[in-house]
PDB file of C-alpha atoms in Angstrom:
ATOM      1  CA  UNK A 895     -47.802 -48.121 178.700  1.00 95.00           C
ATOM      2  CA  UNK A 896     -49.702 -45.646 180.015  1.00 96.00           C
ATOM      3  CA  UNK A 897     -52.805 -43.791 178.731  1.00 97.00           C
ATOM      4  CA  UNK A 898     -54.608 -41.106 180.500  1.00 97.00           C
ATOM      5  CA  UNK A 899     -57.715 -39.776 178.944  1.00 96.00           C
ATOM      6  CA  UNK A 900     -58.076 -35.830 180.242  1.00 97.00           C
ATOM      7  CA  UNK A 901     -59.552 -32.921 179.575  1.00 96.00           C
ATOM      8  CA  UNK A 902     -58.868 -29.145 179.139  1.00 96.00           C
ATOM      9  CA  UNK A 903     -62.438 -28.023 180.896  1.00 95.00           C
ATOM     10  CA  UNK A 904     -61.182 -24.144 180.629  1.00 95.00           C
ATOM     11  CA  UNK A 905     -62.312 -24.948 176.831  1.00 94.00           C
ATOM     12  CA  UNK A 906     -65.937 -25.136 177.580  1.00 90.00           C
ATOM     13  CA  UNK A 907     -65.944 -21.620 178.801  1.00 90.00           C
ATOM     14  CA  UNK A 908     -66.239 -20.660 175.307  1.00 89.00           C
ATOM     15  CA  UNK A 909     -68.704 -23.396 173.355  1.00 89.00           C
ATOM     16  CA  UNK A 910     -71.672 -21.729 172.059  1.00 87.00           C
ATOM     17  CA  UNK A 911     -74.818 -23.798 172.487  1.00 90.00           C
ATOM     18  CA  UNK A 912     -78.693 -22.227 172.037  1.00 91.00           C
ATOM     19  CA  UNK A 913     -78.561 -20.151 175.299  1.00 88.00           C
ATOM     20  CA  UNK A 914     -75.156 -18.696 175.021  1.00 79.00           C
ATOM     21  CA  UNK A 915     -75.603 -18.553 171.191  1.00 71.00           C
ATOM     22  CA  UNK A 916     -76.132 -14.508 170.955  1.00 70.00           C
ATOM     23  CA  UNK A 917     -74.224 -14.151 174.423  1.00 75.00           C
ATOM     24  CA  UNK A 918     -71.895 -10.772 173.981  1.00 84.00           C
ATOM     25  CA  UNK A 919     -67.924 -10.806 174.485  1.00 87.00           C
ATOM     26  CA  UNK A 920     -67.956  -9.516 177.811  1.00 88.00           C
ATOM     27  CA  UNK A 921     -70.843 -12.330 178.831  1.00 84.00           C
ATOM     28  CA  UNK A 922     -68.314 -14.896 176.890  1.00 87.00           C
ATOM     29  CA  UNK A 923     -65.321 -12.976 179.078  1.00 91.00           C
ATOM     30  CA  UNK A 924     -67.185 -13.198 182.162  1.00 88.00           C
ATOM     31  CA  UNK A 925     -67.238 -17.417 181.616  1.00 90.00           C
ATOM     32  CA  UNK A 926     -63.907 -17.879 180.621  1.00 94.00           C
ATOM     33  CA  UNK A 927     -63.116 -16.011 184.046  1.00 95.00           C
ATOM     34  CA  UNK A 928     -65.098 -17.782 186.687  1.00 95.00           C
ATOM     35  CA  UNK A 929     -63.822 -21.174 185.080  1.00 95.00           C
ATOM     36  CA  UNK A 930     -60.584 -19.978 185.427  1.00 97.00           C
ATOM     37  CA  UNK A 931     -60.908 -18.811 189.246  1.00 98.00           C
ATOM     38  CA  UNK A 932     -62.964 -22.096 189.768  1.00 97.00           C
ATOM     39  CA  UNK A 933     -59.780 -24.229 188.201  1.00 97.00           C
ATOM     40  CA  UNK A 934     -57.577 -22.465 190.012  1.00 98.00           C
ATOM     41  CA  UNK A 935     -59.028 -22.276 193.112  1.00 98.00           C
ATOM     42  CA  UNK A 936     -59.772 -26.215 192.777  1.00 98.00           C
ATOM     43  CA  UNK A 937     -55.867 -27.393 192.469  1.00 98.00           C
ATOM     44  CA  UNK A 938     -54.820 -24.616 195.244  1.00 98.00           C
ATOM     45  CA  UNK A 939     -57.413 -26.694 197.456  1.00 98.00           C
ATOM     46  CA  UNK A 940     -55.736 -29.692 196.536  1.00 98.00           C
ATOM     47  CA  UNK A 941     -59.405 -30.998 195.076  1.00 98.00           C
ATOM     48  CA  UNK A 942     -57.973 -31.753 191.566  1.00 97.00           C
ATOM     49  CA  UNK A 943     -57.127 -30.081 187.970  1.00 97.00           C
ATOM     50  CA  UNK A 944     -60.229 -29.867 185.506  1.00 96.00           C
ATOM     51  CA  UNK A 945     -57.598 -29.172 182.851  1.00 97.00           C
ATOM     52  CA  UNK A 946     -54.762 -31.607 183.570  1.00 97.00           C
ATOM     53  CA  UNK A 947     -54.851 -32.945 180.015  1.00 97.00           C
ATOM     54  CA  UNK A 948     -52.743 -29.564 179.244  1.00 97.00           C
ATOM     55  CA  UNK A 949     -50.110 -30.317 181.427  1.00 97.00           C
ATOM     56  CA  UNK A 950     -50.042 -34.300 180.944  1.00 97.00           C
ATOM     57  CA  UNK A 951     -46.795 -34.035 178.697  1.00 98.00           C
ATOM     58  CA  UNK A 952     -44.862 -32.516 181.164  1.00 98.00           C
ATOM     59  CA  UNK A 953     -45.612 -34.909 183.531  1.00 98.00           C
ATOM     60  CA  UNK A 954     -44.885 -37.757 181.665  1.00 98.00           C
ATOM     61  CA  UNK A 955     -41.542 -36.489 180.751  1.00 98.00           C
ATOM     62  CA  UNK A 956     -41.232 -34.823 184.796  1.00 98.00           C
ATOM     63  CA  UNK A 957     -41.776 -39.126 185.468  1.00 97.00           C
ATOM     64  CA  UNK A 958     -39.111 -40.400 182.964  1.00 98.00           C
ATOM     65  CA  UNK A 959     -42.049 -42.214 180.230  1.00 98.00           C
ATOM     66  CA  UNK A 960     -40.703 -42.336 176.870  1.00 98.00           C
ATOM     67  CA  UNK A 961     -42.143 -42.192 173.214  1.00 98.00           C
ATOM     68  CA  UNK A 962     -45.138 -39.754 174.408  1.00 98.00           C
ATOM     69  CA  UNK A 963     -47.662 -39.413 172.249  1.00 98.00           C
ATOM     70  CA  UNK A 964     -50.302 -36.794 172.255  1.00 98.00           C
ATOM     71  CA  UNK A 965     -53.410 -36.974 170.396  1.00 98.00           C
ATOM     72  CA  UNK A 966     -57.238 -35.790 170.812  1.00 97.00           C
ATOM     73  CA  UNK A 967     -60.271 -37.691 170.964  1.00 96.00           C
ATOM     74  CA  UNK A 968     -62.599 -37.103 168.473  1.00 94.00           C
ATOM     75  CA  UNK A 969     -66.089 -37.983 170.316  1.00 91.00           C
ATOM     76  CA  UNK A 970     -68.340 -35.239 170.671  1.00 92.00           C
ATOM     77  CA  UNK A 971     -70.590 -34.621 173.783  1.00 91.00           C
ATOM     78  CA  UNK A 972     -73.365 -33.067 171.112  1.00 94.00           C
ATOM     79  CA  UNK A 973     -77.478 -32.841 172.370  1.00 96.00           C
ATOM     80  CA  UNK A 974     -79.685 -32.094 169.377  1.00 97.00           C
ATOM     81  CA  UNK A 975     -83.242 -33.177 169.233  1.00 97.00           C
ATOM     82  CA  UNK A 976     -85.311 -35.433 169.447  1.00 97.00           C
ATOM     83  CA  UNK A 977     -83.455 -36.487 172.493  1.00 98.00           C
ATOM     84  CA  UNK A 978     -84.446 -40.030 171.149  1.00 97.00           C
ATOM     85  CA  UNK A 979     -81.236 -42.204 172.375  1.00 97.00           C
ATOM     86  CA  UNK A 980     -80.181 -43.650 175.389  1.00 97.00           C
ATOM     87  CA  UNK A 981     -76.688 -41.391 174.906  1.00 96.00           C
ATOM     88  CA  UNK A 982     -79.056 -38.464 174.785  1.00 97.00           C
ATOM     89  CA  UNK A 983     -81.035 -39.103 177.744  1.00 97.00           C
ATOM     90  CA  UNK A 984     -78.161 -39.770 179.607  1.00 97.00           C
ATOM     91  CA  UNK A 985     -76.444 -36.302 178.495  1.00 95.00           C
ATOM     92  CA  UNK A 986     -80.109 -34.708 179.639  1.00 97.00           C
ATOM     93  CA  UNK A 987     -80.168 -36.063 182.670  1.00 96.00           C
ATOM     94  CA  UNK A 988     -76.506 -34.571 183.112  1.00 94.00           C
ATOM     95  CA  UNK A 989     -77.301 -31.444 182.184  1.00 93.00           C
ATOM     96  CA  UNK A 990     -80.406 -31.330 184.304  1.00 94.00           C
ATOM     97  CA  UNK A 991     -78.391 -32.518 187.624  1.00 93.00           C
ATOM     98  CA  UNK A 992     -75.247 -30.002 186.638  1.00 87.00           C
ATOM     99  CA  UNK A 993     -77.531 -27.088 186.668  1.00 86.00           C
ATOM    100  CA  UNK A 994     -79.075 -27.768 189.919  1.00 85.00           C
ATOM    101  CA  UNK A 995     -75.724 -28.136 191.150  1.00 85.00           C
ATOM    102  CA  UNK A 996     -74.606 -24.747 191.073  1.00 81.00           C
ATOM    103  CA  UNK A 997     -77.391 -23.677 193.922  1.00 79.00           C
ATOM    104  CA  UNK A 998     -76.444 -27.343 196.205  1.00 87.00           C
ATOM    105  CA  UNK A 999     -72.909 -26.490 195.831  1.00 91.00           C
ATOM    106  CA  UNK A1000     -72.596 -22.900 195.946  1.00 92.00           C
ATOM    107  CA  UNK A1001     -70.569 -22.736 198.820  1.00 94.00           C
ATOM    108  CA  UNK A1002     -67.691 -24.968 197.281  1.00 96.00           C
ATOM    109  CA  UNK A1003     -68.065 -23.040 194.210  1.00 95.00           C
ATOM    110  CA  UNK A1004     -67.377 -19.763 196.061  1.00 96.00           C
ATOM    111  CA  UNK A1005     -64.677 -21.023 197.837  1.00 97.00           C
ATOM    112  CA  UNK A1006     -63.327 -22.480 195.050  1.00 97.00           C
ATOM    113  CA  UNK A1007     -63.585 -19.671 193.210  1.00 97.00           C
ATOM    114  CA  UNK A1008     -62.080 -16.873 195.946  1.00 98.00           C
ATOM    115  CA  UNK A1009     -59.112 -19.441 196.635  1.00 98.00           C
ATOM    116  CA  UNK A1010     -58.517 -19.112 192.860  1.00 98.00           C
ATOM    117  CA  UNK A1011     -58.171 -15.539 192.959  1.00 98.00           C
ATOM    118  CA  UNK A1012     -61.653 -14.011 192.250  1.00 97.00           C
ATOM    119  CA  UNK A1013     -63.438 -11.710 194.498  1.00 97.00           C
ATOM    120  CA  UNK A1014     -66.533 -11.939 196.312  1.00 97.00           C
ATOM    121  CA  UNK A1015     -68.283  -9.133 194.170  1.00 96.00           C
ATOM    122  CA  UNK A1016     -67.291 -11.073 190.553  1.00 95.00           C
ATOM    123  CA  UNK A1017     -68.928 -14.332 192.593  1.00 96.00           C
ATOM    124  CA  UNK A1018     -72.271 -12.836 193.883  1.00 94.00           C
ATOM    125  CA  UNK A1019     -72.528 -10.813 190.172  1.00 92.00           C
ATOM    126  CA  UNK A1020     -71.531 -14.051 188.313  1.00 89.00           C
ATOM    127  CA  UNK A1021     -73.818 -16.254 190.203  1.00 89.00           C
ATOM    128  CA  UNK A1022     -77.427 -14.291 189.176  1.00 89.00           C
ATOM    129  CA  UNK A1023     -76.321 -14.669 185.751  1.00 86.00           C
ATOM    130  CA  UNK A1024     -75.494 -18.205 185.915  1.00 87.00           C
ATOM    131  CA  UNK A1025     -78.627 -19.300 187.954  1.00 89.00           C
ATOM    132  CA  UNK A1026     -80.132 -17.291 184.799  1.00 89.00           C
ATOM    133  CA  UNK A1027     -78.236 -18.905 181.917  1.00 90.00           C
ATOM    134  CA  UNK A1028     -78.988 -22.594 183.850  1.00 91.00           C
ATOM    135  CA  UNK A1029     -82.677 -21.453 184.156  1.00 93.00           C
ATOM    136  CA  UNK A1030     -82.955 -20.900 180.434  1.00 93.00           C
ATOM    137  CA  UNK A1031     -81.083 -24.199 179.519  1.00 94.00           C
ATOM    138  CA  UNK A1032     -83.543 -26.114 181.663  1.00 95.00           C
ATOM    139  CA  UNK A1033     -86.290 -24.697 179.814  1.00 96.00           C
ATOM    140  CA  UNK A1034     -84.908 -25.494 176.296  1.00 96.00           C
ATOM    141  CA  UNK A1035     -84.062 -29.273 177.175  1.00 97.00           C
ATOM    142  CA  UNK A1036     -87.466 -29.778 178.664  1.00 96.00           C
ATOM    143  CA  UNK A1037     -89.174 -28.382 175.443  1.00 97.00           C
ATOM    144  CA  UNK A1038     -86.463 -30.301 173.756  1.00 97.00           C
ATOM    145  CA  UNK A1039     -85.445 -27.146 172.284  1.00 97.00           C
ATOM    146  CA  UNK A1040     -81.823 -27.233 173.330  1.00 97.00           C
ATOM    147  CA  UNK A1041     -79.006 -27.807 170.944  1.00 96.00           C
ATOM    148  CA  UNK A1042     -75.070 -27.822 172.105  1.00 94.00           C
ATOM    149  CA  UNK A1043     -72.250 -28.734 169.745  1.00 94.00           C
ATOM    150  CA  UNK A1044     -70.774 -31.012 172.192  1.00 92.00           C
ATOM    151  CA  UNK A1045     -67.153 -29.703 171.636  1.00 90.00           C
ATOM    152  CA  UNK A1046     -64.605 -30.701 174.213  1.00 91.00           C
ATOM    153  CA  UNK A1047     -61.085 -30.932 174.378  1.00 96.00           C
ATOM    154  CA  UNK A1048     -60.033 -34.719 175.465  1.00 97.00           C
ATOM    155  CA  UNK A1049     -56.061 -35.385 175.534  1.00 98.00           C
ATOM    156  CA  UNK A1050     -54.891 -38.916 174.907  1.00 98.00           C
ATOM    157  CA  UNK A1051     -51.734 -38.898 176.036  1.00 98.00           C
ATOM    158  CA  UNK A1052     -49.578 -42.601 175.557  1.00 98.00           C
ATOM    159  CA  UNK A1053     -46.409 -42.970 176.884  1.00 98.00           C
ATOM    160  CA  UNK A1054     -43.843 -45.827 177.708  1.00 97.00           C
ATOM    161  CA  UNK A1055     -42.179 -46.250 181.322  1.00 90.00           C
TER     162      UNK A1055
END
């Protein structure tokens, strides 16, 4: 048997935690579109597929498993204070090193993101509001003000060779 646990990451473009809470539709747009340029550009690189739980069922039938089963897992990736559990530290201390990332790894983001299709003017404009929206998040978790849902869209995908 064989059971891959994957994600659909494109998903997260659109979760609504305490910054992006009053974010507008274009704002909400703008998300959904970088994460799709990143994705994109990411598997055209040949540096992997942050949504390959979408496409998992094809590829178990493309590899000839049988009695595929698809199902979801139901474990949230929620932050609400206090931040009073080891879980929760540990999901702080994520957050806190993803958004530094963005400035360390802005040049593999970029690329990512051009070889995905998006221009260099979307990049540059999406960037300042990203360093923005990360700036504000940073804030809120250190005053332990910061709440996120945790929703995320795991695949479980079982299937027989």
């Amino acid at each position: 048997r064989v059971v891959p646990f994957e994600p659909n990451s494109l998903t997260q473009a659109l979760i609504q935690d305490s910054v992006a809470d009053n974010g507008t539709l274009e704002e909400r747009l703008r998300v959904v579109r970088y994460q799709f340029y990143f994705e994109a550009g990411k598997r055209a690189r040949g540096d992997g597929d942050d949504s390959v739980g979408d496409r998992l069922p094809a590829m178990f039938v493309e590899a000839g498993l049988t009695h595929i089963e698809v199902r979801l897992c139901d474990k949230s990736a929620a932050l609400i204070p206090p931040y009073d559990t080891a879980e929760k530290r540990a999901r702080v201390a994520e957050l806190l090193s993803w958004s530094q990332s963005f400035a360390t790894n802005r040049d593999y983001i970029r690329s990512c993101f051009l070889a995905g299709g998006g221009t260099s003017e979307e990049f540059e404009d999406f960037t300042a509001w990203e360093i923005s929206q990360n700036e504000r998040m940073r804030e809120q978790i250190l005053a332990e003000r910061f709440i996120h849902p945790g929703g995320l869209l795991t695949y479980i995908v079982i299937g027989t060779k």
